[in-house]
């Protein structure tokens, strides 16, 4: 019903790609040469070097380390080396197609390319010159996975090991969320035993990514938690700029720029700068480019930190004690989805900040569908998570969420107990959602009601009015309180706490105490277009044997309910003002 929710696209949709590489067959011409000349010119055999020989003037600081063990790769011509696109040979097409579903990306190619391939350093100019503190906090990398593709998981781990200053990585915690694949058991243990920093935590039952992350956090010993998905490639210098932000202010949550590892050809593609993480109703995550004129007018540089209304979810660093101070994630969130909204609202409204750090870049394989199964229905799981978030954090604006979604809550969806979460919000003295809108996300269109003012009958030019507890039609008078109505996102026609209610059996109207859950008070108007485009201007009651429409009566003083007739002008209504989102 209404605007279909498409949760598979929620957080998995990639940010806009750089024009230069966004063609279907990406090329990394310039970058490739840079990478190669780097190799011959100054790459050490085991890469661990400062960007510049000069000692920075600020004592206690250093230039971001340019650590990249992959700078001189074993095989320069290996497929996918330097992040190049790979083509499946014709005789392997079938095999590649068959293996796609193992991870919902080109698993065949992933297995073909080196697990420690080099990728292009995609940081904007100036990043290498940036200073960070010598005494940055250590971090635990937490990577949850369920049935992850072997080569993708290994590549993720190698990219961390190979491109992070070793002294900053306290450990890499691989949290196995009850995978079923045999290779993720003894084989993985054996492989990872080569790397003392890698620890594998096995969950005894499927926790879902949210509770799996919490299990990881509980076992982490570093000062900062850095969460990553299990199919990523961390780029050169990715870690220090994140930790620097947390070091400067423990309430900053630092996210890298998420770049794109192409699911079809496995190429590493850079993305457009100046993108913020945002959402649209009903809480669908997305990316929004800062308009070029805003960039120009404010002199925003490519290396400038971008404050984000919401994070994508998968990749970020957060001070461990702050994460616990915030009450971590709502542990009532299931499996996948919505946790990025929850943490974002919580961080902003309770005194923290969410930032994207352009000098930190991590590639991620964006997939069109989850490659693992959901214990319960996928849509319902995500919907339920989002309802929990809406109920705890959105105040009255939750109606915008409900009004744009599927109303599963009306169909008896059990979202569990919310008392603890609401108490947490009180205890932390978090600000209102209105504050968040005004200060963090002012460009979000969020009118609390859908329409308001007088309600005019289009045939008669008369307005709905309240007389005691009856609903009448009078001459319009915009200044009269009795003629003021709000049409809400959950489809109530409200006059204060009173709602216009149908009496279908009698074909008449009355007033009733408003109640967002009461379907007998809900009217379709304008949004009726989705089902009955011919009734778009009507006010339709659909929860009866037949569609009923509000109609101005001939006597011009009363209203009635009648069978809907698209041609009937006396069934067409207009509110004084409509608010679009
Ligand atoms: C995005 C986020 C993801 C998460 C999700 C919303 C990025 C790059 N990714 O979707 O981190 O915030 O939005 O919830 O921002 N996993 C488990 N157990 C499960 C399900 C998943 O351990 O039951 C693992 C999975 O193997 C992966 C990670 O959790 O490593 C995230 O899952 P995803 O990659 O399917 O999510 P994604 O990237 O589509
Ligand atoms: Mn992912």
Coordinates of C-alpha atoms and ligand atoms in Angstrom, one line a residue:
X1 CA 0.0 0.0 0.0
X2 CA 1.1 3.6 -0.5
X3 CA 4.7 4.2 -1.4
X4 CA 6.3 0.8 -1.4
X5 CA 9.1 0.4 1.1
X6 CA 12.1 -1.0 -0.6
X7 CA 14.3 -2.0 2.2
X8 CA 16.8 -4.0 0.1
X9 CA 17.9 -0.7 -1.3
X10 CA 18.0 1.0 2.1
X11 CA 21.6 0.9 3.2
X12 CA 22.9 -1.2 0.4
X13 CA 22.6 1.5 -2.3
X14 CA 26.0 2.9 -3.1
X15 CA 26.9 6.6 -3.1
X16 CA 27.2 8.4 -6.4
X17 CA 30.2 7.5 -8.3
X18 CA 32.9 9.8 -9.6
X19 CA 31.9 10.8 -13.2
X20 CA 35.2 9.6 -14.5
X21 CA 34.7 6.0 -13.4
X22 CA 31.0 5.7 -13.4
X23 CA 30.7 4.2 -16.9
X24 CA 29.7 0.5 -17.0
X25 CA 33.2 -0.5 -17.8
X26 CA 35.2 1.5 -15.4
X27 CA 38.8 2.4 -16.2
X28 CA 41.4 3.7 -13.8
X29 CA 43.7 5.0 -16.4
X30 CA 45.3 7.9 -14.5
X31 CA 45.3 6.2 -11.2
X32 CA 46.9 3.1 -12.5
X33 CA 49.9 5.0 -13.8
X34 CA 50.2 6.9 -10.5
X35 CA 50.2 3.7 -8.6
X36 CA 52.8 2.1 -10.8
X37 CA 55.1 5.1 -10.9
X38 CA 54.8 5.2 -7.1
X39 CA 56.0 1.6 -7.1
X40 CA 59.2 2.2 -9.0
X41 CA 59.9 5.6 -7.5
X42 CA 59.6 5.3 -3.8
X43 CA 57.7 2.3 -2.6
X44 CA 59.5 0.3 0.0
X45 CA 59.4 -3.5 -0.2
X46 CA 57.4 -3.5 3.0
X47 CA 55.6 -0.3 3.0
X48 CA 55.7 1.7 6.2
X49 CA 56.7 5.2 5.5
X50 CA 55.8 8.7 6.4
X51 CA 54.3 10.7 3.6
X52 CA 57.0 13.3 3.8
X53 CA 60.6 13.3 5.0
X54 CA 60.1 16.6 6.8
X55 CA 59.4 16.5 10.5
X56 CA 56.2 18.3 11.2
X57 CA 56.4 21.5 13.2
X58 CA 53.8 20.4 15.7
X59 CA 55.5 18.4 18.4
X60 CA 53.4 15.4 19.4
X61 CA 52.1 15.0 15.9
X62 CA 53.1 13.3 12.7
X63 CA 51.9 13.0 9.1
X64 CA 49.4 10.3 8.5
X65 CA 51.5 7.1 8.0
X66 CA 51.5 5.8 4.4
X67 CA 51.4 2.2 5.3
X68 CA 50.7 -0.2 2.5
X69 CA 52.3 -3.5 2.4
X70 CA 50.7 -4.1 -1.0
X71 CA 52.7 -1.3 -2.6
X72 CA 54.9 -3.8 -4.3
X73 CA 52.5 -6.7 -5.0
X74 CA 53.7 -10.1 -5.7
X75 CA 52.2 -10.2 -9.2
X76 CA 51.8 -6.9 -11.0
X77 CA 49.7 -8.6 -13.7
X78 CA 47.4 -10.5 -11.4
X79 CA 43.7 -10.0 -12.3
X80 CA 42.2 -7.1 -10.3
X81 CA 45.6 -5.8 -9.3
X82 CA 45.5 -2.1 -8.5
X83 CA 41.7 -2.3 -8.3
X84 CA 41.4 -2.9 -12.1
X85 CA 38.2 -4.3 -13.5
X86 CA 38.3 -8.0 -14.4
X87 CA 36.5 -9.7 -17.2
X88 CA 35.2 -13.2 -16.9
X89 CA 36.7 -15.4 -19.7
X90 CA 33.9 -16.6 -22.0
X91 CA 34.4 -20.3 -21.0
X92 CA 34.0 -19.4 -17.3
X93 CA 30.8 -17.3 -17.8
X94 CA 28.6 -20.2 -16.7
X95 CA 30.6 -21.0 -13.6
X96 CA 30.7 -17.3 -12.6
X97 CA 26.9 -17.0 -13.0
X98 CA 26.3 -20.1 -10.9
X99 CA 28.6 -18.8 -8.1
X100 CA 27.0 -15.4 -8.0
X101 CA 24.4 -16.4 -5.5
X102 CA 27.1 -17.5 -3.0
X103 CA 27.5 -13.8 -2.1
X104 CA 25.3 -11.9 -4.5
X105 CA 28.4 -10.5 -6.3
X106 CA 30.9 -12.0 -8.6
X107 CA 32.3 -14.6 -6.3
X108 CA 34.2 -16.2 -9.2
X109 CA 36.2 -13.1 -9.8
X110 CA 36.7 -12.4 -6.1
X111 CA 38.4 -15.8 -5.8
X112 CA 40.5 -15.0 -8.8
X113 CA 42.0 -11.8 -7.6
X114 CA 44.7 -11.6 -4.9
X115 CA 43.5 -11.4 -1.3
X116 CA 46.1 -8.7 -0.8
X117 CA 45.7 -6.8 -4.0
X118 CA 46.9 -3.3 -4.3
X119 CA 44.3 -0.6 -4.9
X120 CA 44.7 3.0 -6.0
X121 CA 45.2 5.6 -3.2
X122 CA 42.0 7.5 -3.8
X123 CA 42.4 10.1 -1.1
X124 CA 42.0 13.7 -2.1
X125 CA 45.1 15.8 -2.5
X126 CA 46.2 17.1 0.9
X127 CA 45.3 14.1 2.9
X128 CA 48.9 12.8 3.1
X129 CA 50.0 16.1 4.5
X130 CA 47.6 16.0 7.4
X131 CA 48.9 15.7 10.9
X132 CA 47.6 13.3 13.5
X133 CA 48.6 12.9 17.1
X134 CA 51.3 10.5 18.1
X135 CA 49.3 9.1 21.0
X136 CA 46.1 8.1 19.2
X137 CA 44.0 5.6 21.0
X138 CA 44.1 1.9 20.0
X139 CA 41.2 0.3 18.3
X140 CA 39.6 -3.1 18.1
X141 CA 38.3 -3.9 14.6
X142 CA 35.0 -5.7 14.8
X143 CA 33.9 -7.5 11.7
X144 CA 30.7 -9.6 11.9
X145 CA 29.9 -12.1 9.2
X146 CA 27.4 -14.8 8.3
X147 CA 28.4 -17.1 5.5
X148 CA 30.7 -14.6 4.0
X149 CA 32.6 -15.5 0.8
X150 CA 36.1 -16.8 1.8
X151 CA 38.1 -14.6 -0.5
X152 CA 36.1 -11.5 0.4
X153 CA 36.5 -12.1 4.1
X154 CA 40.3 -12.6 3.7
X155 CA 40.7 -9.6 1.6
X156 CA 38.9 -7.5 4.2
X157 CA 41.2 -8.8 7.0
X158 CA 44.4 -8.3 4.9
X159 CA 43.4 -4.8 3.9
X160 CA 43.3 -3.9 7.6
X161 CA 46.5 -5.7 8.5
X162 CA 48.4 -4.3 5.5
X163 CA 47.2 -0.7 5.6
X164 CA 47.0 0.1 9.3
X165 CA 49.7 1.2 11.7
X166 CA 50.2 -2.1 13.7
X167 CA 50.5 -0.3 17.1
X168 CA 47.0 1.1 16.7
X169 CA 45.3 -2.2 16.0
X170 CA 44.7 -3.9 19.4
X171 CA 43.0 -6.8 17.7
X172 CA 40.8 -7.8 14.8
X173 CA 37.7 -9.5 16.1
X174 CA 35.9 -11.7 13.6
X175 CA 32.4 -12.4 14.9
X176 CA 31.0 -15.5 13.2
X177 CA 27.2 -15.0 13.4
X178 CA 26.5 -18.8 13.3
X179 CA 27.6 -19.4 9.8
X180 CA 26.7 -22.6 8.1
X181 CA 29.6 -22.8 5.7
X182 CA 32.1 -25.5 6.5
X183 CA 35.1 -23.5 5.2
X184 CA 34.4 -20.8 7.8
X185 CA 35.2 -23.3 10.6
X186 CA 38.5 -25.2 10.9
X187 CA 39.9 -23.7 7.7
X188 CA 39.3 -20.2 8.8
X189 CA 40.8 -20.9 12.3
X190 CA 43.8 -22.3 10.6
X191 CA 44.3 -19.5 8.2
X192 CA 43.8 -16.8 10.8
X193 CA 46.1 -18.5 13.3
X194 CA 49.0 -17.0 11.2
X195 CA 48.0 -13.6 12.4
X196 CA 48.2 -13.1 16.1
X197 CA 46.0 -10.1 16.1
X198 CA 43.1 -11.8 14.6
X199 CA 40.6 -13.5 17.0
X200 CA 37.5 -15.4 16.0
X201 CA 34.5 -15.2 18.1
X202 CA 31.8 -17.9 17.4
X203 CA 28.2 -17.2 18.3
X204 CA 26.3 -20.3 19.3
X205 CA 23.1 -19.1 17.6
X206 CA 22.2 -16.6 15.0
X207 CA 22.3 -13.2 16.7
X208 CA 21.9 -10.9 13.6
X209 CA 24.4 -8.3 12.8
X210 CA 23.3 -5.9 15.6
X211 CA 23.6 -8.3 18.5
X212 CA 26.7 -9.8 16.9
X213 CA 28.4 -6.4 16.9
X214 CA 27.4 -6.1 20.6
X215 CA 29.1 -9.5 21.3
X216 CA 32.2 -8.2 19.5
X217 CA 32.1 -4.9 21.5
X218 CA 31.9 -6.9 24.7
X219 CA 35.1 -8.8 23.8
X220 CA 37.0 -5.8 22.5
X221 CA 40.0 -4.6 24.5
X222 CA 40.9 -1.5 22.4
X223 CA 40.0 2.1 23.4
X224 CA 38.0 2.6 20.2
X225 CA 35.6 0.3 18.4
X226 CA 35.9 0.2 14.6
X227 CA 33.1 -1.7 12.9
X228 CA 33.6 -3.0 9.4
X229 CA 31.6 -5.2 7.1
X230 CA 33.2 -8.5 6.1
X231 CA 33.5 -7.6 2.4
X232 CA 35.6 -4.4 2.4
X233 CA 39.0 -3.1 1.3
X234 CA 40.5 -0.5 3.6
X235 CA 42.5 2.0 1.6
X236 CA 45.8 3.7 2.4
X237 CA 45.9 5.8 5.5
X238 CA 42.3 4.9 6.4
X239 CA 42.6 4.4 10.1
X240 CA 44.5 7.3 11.7
X241 CA 42.2 10.1 10.4
X242 CA 39.2 8.2 12.0
X243 CA 41.0 7.8 15.4
X244 CA 42.2 11.4 15.3
X245 CA 38.6 12.6 15.4
X246 CA 37.7 10.4 18.3
X247 CA 40.8 11.5 20.0
X248 CA 39.9 15.2 19.6
X249 CA 36.4 14.5 21.0
X250 CA 35.2 11.2 22.3
X251 CA 31.7 12.0 21.3
X252 CA 32.6 12.1 17.6
X253 CA 31.6 9.1 15.6
X254 CA 33.9 8.9 12.6
X255 CA 32.9 7.3 9.3
X256 CA 35.2 6.7 6.3
X257 CA 34.1 7.6 2.8
X258 CA 32.5 4.4 1.5
X259 CA 33.8 3.6 -1.9
X260 CA 32.5 1.0 -4.3
X261 CA 33.9 -2.4 -5.1
X262 CA 32.0 -3.2 -8.2
X263 CA 29.9 -6.3 -7.6
X264 CA 30.3 -7.4 -11.3
X265 CA 33.9 -6.8 -12.2
X266 CA 35.4 -6.3 -8.7
X267 CA 37.0 -3.0 -9.7
X268 CA 37.7 -0.5 -6.9
X269 CA 35.8 2.7 -7.8
X270 CA 36.1 6.0 -6.1
X271 CA 33.0 8.1 -5.3
X272 CA 32.0 11.7 -5.6
X273 CA 33.1 14.0 -2.8
X274 CA 30.7 16.1 -0.7
X275 CA 28.1 13.4 -0.1
X276 CA 26.2 13.3 3.2
X277 CA 24.4 10.3 4.7
X278 CA 20.7 11.3 4.9
X279 CA 17.3 9.6 4.9
X280 CA 13.9 10.1 3.3
X281 CA 10.6 9.0 4.7
X282 CA 9.9 6.3 5.8
X283 CA 13.4 6.3 7.1
X284 CA 15.2 5.1 4.0
X285 CA 18.9 5.7 4.1
X286 CA 20.5 7.4 1.1
X287 CA 23.2 9.8 0.0
X288 CA 22.8 13.4 -0.8
X289 CA 25.3 15.5 -2.7
X290 CA 26.1 18.9 -1.3
X291 CA 25.1 21.2 -4.2
X292 CA 28.1 22.7 -6.0
X293 CA 27.0 26.2 -5.3
X294 CA 26.9 25.5 -1.6
X295 CA 30.4 24.0 -1.9
X296 CA 31.7 27.0 -3.8
X297 CA 30.0 29.6 -1.6
X298 CA 31.3 28.1 1.6
X299 CA 34.7 27.3 0.2
X300 CA 34.3 23.6 1.2
X301 CA 37.5 21.7 0.4
X302 CA 37.7 18.0 -0.7
X303 CA 39.5 17.2 2.6
X304 CA 36.9 18.9 4.8
X305 CA 35.0 16.8 7.3
X306 CA 31.3 16.4 6.5
X307 CA 28.8 16.3 9.3
X308 CA 26.1 13.7 8.6
X309 CA 22.5 13.4 9.7
X310 CA 22.8 9.7 9.5
X311 CA 25.5 7.1 8.9
X312 CA 25.3 4.3 6.4
X313 CA 25.8 1.9 9.3
X314 CA 28.5 -0.5 8.5
X315 CA 31.8 1.3 8.8
X316 CA 32.7 3.6 11.7
X317 CA 34.9 4.3 14.7
X318 CA 33.4 5.1 18.1
X319 CA 35.0 5.5 21.5
X320 CA 34.2 2.3 23.4
X321 CA 33.2 4.0 26.7
X322 CA 31.0 6.5 24.8
X323 CA 29.3 3.6 22.9
X324 CA 28.4 2.1 26.3
X325 CA 27.5 5.4 27.8
X326 CA 24.9 5.7 24.9
X327 CA 23.6 2.3 25.8
X328 CA 25.1 0.7 22.7
X329 CA 22.5 -0.3 20.1
X330 CA 18.9 -1.1 21.1
X331 CA 19.5 -4.8 21.7
X332 CA 15.9 -5.4 20.7
X333 CA 16.8 -4.7 17.0
X334 CA 16.8 -7.9 15.0
X335 CA 19.1 -9.3 12.3
X336 CA 19.6 -6.3 9.9
X337 CA 18.4 -2.8 9.3
X338 CA 17.5 0.3 11.1
X339 CA 20.4 0.2 13.6
X340 CA 22.2 2.9 11.6
X341 CA 19.1 5.2 12.2
X342 CA 19.0 4.3 15.8
X343 CA 22.6 5.1 16.5
X344 CA 22.6 8.2 14.4
X345 CA 19.6 9.8 16.2
X346 CA 21.0 8.7 19.5
X347 CA 24.4 10.2 18.9
X348 CA 23.1 13.5 17.6
X349 CA 20.3 14.0 20.0
X350 CA 22.4 12.9 23.0
X351 CA 25.3 15.2 22.5
X352 CA 27.5 13.6 19.9
X353 CA 28.3 14.1 16.2
X354 CA 28.5 11.9 13.1
X355 CA 31.2 12.8 10.6
X356 CA 32.5 11.5 7.3
X357 CA 36.2 11.8 7.1
X358 CA 37.2 12.3 3.4
X359 CA 40.8 11.3 4.1
X360 CA 39.7 7.9 5.2
X361 CA 38.4 5.6 2.5
X362 CA 37.2 2.1 2.5
X363 CA 35.8 0.1 -0.4
X364 CA 32.7 -2.0 0.1
X365 CA 30.9 -4.5 -2.1
X366 CA 27.4 -3.2 -2.5
X367 CA 25.0 -6.0 -3.2
X368 CA 21.4 -5.9 -4.5
X369 CA 20.2 -8.4 -2.0
X370 CA 21.3 -10.0 1.2
X371 CA 23.0 -13.3 0.4
X372 CA 22.0 -14.9 3.7
X373 CA 18.6 -15.9 5.0
X374 CA 16.6 -14.0 7.5
X375 CA 15.2 -16.1 10.5
X376 CA 11.9 -14.3 10.0
X377 CA 10.3 -12.4 7.1
X378 CA 12.8 -9.9 5.9
X379 CA 10.4 -7.0 5.4
X380 CA 8.8 -7.5 8.7
X381 CA 12.2 -7.6 10.5
X382 CA 13.3 -4.3 9.0
X383 CA 9.9 -2.7 9.5
X384 CA 9.8 -3.9 13.1
X385 CA 13.3 -2.4 13.8
X386 CA 12.3 0.9 12.3
X387 CA 9.1 1.1 14.3
X388 CA 11.2 0.6 17.4
X389 CA 13.4 3.5 16.3
X390 CA 10.5 5.7 15.4
X391 CA 8.7 5.0 18.7
X392 CA 11.7 5.9 20.8
X393 CA 13.3 8.7 18.9
X394 CA 10.9 10.5 16.5
X395 CA 8.4 12.1 18.9
X396 CA 5.3 13.4 16.9
X397 CA 7.3 13.1 13.7
X398 CA 6.8 9.3 13.9
X399 CA 3.6 10.0 12.0
X400 CA 5.6 10.9 9.0
X401 CA 7.2 7.5 9.2
X402 CA 3.9 5.7 9.6
X403 CA 2.2 7.8 6.9
X404 CA 4.8 6.9 4.3
X405 CA 5.1 3.2 5.2
X406 CA 3.1 0.1 5.2
X407 CA 1.2 0.3 8.5
X408 CA 2.3 -3.1 9.6
X409 CA 1.9 -1.8 13.1
X410 CA -1.8 -1.6 12.4
X411 CA -1.8 -5.2 11.5
X412 CA -0.7 -6.3 15.0
X413 CA 3.1 -6.2 14.5
X414 CA 4.6 -6.9 17.8
X415 CA 7.6 -4.6 18.3
X416 CA 8.5 -5.7 21.8
X417 CA 9.0 -3.7 24.9
X418 CA 10.3 -0.1 24.5
X419 CA 10.4 1.0 28.2
X420 CA 14.1 0.6 28.6
X421 CA 14.9 2.5 25.4
X422 CA 12.6 5.3 26.3
X423 CA 14.1 5.5 29.8
X424 CA 17.6 5.6 28.4
X425 CA 16.6 8.6 26.3
X426 CA 15.3 10.3 29.4
X427 CA 18.3 9.4 31.5
X428 CA 20.7 10.7 28.9
X429 CA 18.7 13.9 28.7
X430 CA 18.6 13.7 24.9
X431 CA 17.2 16.5 22.9
X432 CA 14.0 16.4 20.9
X433 CA 13.6 15.2 17.3
X434 CA 12.6 18.8 16.5
X435 CA 16.0 19.9 17.7
X436 CA 17.6 17.4 15.5
X437 CA 15.6 18.6 12.5
X438 CA 16.4 22.3 13.2
X439 CA 20.1 21.8 13.9
X440 CA 21.3 18.6 12.2
X441 CA 19.1 18.0 9.2
X442 CA 17.3 21.3 8.4
X443 CA 16.9 20.3 4.7
X444 CA 14.7 17.3 5.6
X445 CA 11.1 18.1 4.7
X446 CA 9.2 17.0 7.8
X447 CA 5.8 18.8 8.1
X448 CA 4.1 17.2 11.1
X449 CA 0.8 17.1 9.3
X450 CA -0.2 16.5 5.7
X451 CA -2.7 19.2 5.3
X452 CA -4.3 21.9 7.5
X453 CA -6.7 24.8 7.7
X454 CA -10.3 25.0 6.5
X455 CA -11.8 22.0 4.6
X456 CA -13.7 23.3 1.6
X457 CA -16.3 21.4 -0.4
X458 CA -15.4 22.1 -4.1
X459 CA -19.0 22.1 -5.4
X460 CA -20.6 24.2 -2.7
X461 CA -17.7 26.4 -1.6
X462 CA -18.7 25.7 2.0
X463 CA -16.5 24.7 4.9
X464 CA -16.6 21.9 7.4
X465 CA -17.4 23.2 10.9
X466 CA -17.8 21.8 14.4
X467 CA -21.0 22.4 16.3
X468 CA -21.0 20.7 19.7
X469 CA -20.3 17.1 18.6
X470 CA -21.8 17.4 15.2
X471 CA -20.0 18.1 11.9
X472 CA -21.7 20.7 9.7
X473 CA -21.1 22.8 6.6
X474 CA -21.0 26.5 7.0
X475 CA -19.9 29.6 5.1
X476 CA -16.1 29.5 5.1
X477 CA -14.4 31.6 7.8
X478 CA -10.7 31.1 8.0
X479 CA -10.5 32.9 11.3
X480 CA -13.0 30.6 13.0
X481 CA -11.4 28.0 15.3
X482 CA -14.4 25.8 14.6
X483 CA -13.3 25.3 11.0
X484 CA -9.7 24.4 11.6
X485 CA -8.6 20.9 10.9
X486 CA -5.4 18.9 10.5
X487 CA -5.1 16.0 8.1
X488 CA -2.4 13.9 9.6
X489 CA 0.1 11.4 8.1
X490 CA -1.8 8.6 9.8
X491 CA -4.9 9.8 8.0
X492 CA -6.9 11.3 10.8
X493 CA -8.9 14.5 10.3
X494 CA -8.3 16.2 13.6
X495 CA -9.9 19.1 15.3
X496 CA -7.8 19.4 18.4
X497 CA -8.2 16.0 20.1
X498 CA -11.4 15.3 18.2
X499 CA -11.5 13.4 15.0
X500 CA -14.0 13.3 12.2
X501 CA -15.4 9.8 12.3
X502 CA -17.7 7.9 9.9
X503 CA -20.9 6.1 11.0
X504 CA -21.0 3.9 7.9
X505 CA -24.2 2.2 9.0
X506 CA -26.1 5.5 9.1
X507 CA -24.3 7.2 6.3
X508 CA -23.4 10.1 8.6
X509 CA -20.5 11.6 10.4
X510 CA -19.6 12.4 14.0
X511 CA -16.7 13.3 16.2
X512 CA -14.7 10.8 18.1
X513 CA -11.7 10.8 20.4
X514 CA -8.6 10.7 18.2
X515 CA -6.5 7.5 18.4
X516 CA -3.8 6.8 15.9
X517 CA -4.4 3.1 16.0
X518 CA -8.1 3.3 15.3
X519 CA -8.6 2.3 11.7
X520 CA -12.3 3.4 11.9
X521 CA -11.0 7.0 12.0
X522 CA -8.8 6.8 9.0
X523 CA -9.6 8.7 5.8
X524 CA -7.8 8.5 2.4
X525 CA -7.3 11.8 0.7
X526 CA -4.8 12.7 -2.0
X527 CA -2.9 9.5 -1.4
X528 CA -6.1 7.8 -2.6
X529 CA -4.5 8.3 -6.0
X530 CA -2.4 5.2 -5.6
X531 CA -5.4 2.9 -5.6
X532 CA -8.2 5.0 -7.0
X533 CA -6.6 7.7 -9.0
X534 CA -10.1 8.9 -9.9
X535 CA -10.8 9.6 -6.2
X536 CA -7.8 11.7 -5.5
X537 CA -9.8 14.8 -4.4
X538 CA -12.3 12.7 -2.4
X539 CA -12.1 11.9 1.3
X540 CA -12.5 8.1 1.3
X541 CA -13.4 5.7 4.1
X542 CA -12.2 2.3 2.9
X543 CA -12.7 0.1 6.0
X544 CA -16.3 -0.9 5.2
X545 CA -18.0 -3.2 2.8
X546 CA -17.7 -0.6 0.1
X547 CA -15.8 2.6 -0.4
X548 CA -17.6 5.5 1.2
X549 CA -17.0 9.1 0.5
X550 CA -17.6 12.3 2.4
X551 CA -20.2 14.3 0.6
X552 CA -21.6 17.9 1.1
X553 CA -25.3 17.7 1.3
X554 CA -27.8 19.7 -0.8
X555 CA -29.2 21.4 2.3
X556 CA -25.6 22.8 2.4
X557 CA -25.6 22.5 6.2
X558 CA -24.7 18.9 6.6
X559 CA -22.4 16.2 5.4
X560 CA -23.1 12.6 4.7
X561 CA -21.3 9.4 3.7
X562 CA -22.2 8.1 0.3
X563 CA -21.0 5.5 -2.2
X564 CA -18.0 7.1 -3.9
X565 CA -18.6 8.6 -7.3
X566 CA -15.6 10.0 -9.1
X567 CA -17.8 12.4 -11.1
X568 CA -19.6 13.8 -8.1
X569 CA -18.3 17.3 -7.4
X570 CA -19.9 17.4 -4.0
X571 CA -17.6 14.6 -2.9
X572 CA -14.5 16.6 -3.8
X573 CA -12.7 18.5 -1.0
X574 CA -9.8 20.7 -0.5
X575 CA -7.8 21.6 2.6
X576 CA -6.6 25.2 2.8
X577 CA -2.9 24.1 2.8
X578 CA -1.0 21.0 1.8
X579 CA 2.5 20.1 2.9
X580 CA 4.5 18.0 0.6
X581 CA 7.7 16.1 1.5
Ligands
LIG1 C1 24.3 -1.7 5.3 C2 25.6 -1.5 6.2 C3 25.6 -2.6 7.2 C4 24.4 -2.5 8.1 C5 23.1 -2.5 7.2 C6 21.9 -2.2 7.9 C7 27.4 -0.4 5.1 C8 28.5 -0.5 4.1 N1 26.7 -1.5 5.3 O1 24.0 -2.8 4.6 O2 26.8 -2.6 8.0 O3 24.5 -1.3 8.9 O4 23.2 -1.5 6.3 O5 21.6 -2.9 9.0 O6 27.1 0.7 5.6 N2 25.8 -9.9 9.1 C9 25.8 -10.7 10.3 N3 24.6 -11.3 10.7 C10 23.4 -11.1 10.1 C11 23.4 -10.3 8.9 C12 24.6 -9.7 8.5 O7 26.8 -10.9 10.9 O8 22.4 -11.7 10.5 C13 27.0 -9.3 8.7 C14 27.3 -9.5 7.2 O9 28.0 -10.6 6.9 C15 28.0 -8.2 6.9 C16 27.5 -7.2 7.9 O10 26.8 -7.9 8.9 O11 29.4 -8.3 7.1 C17 26.5 -6.2 7.2 O12 25.6 -6.9 6.4 P1 25.4 -6.6 4.9 O13 26.7 -6.5 4.2 O14 24.4 -7.6 4.3 O15 24.7 -5.2 5.0 P2 24.7 -4.0 3.8 O16 26.1 -3.7 3.5 O17 23.8 -4.4 2.7
LIG2 MN1 27.8 -4.9 3.4

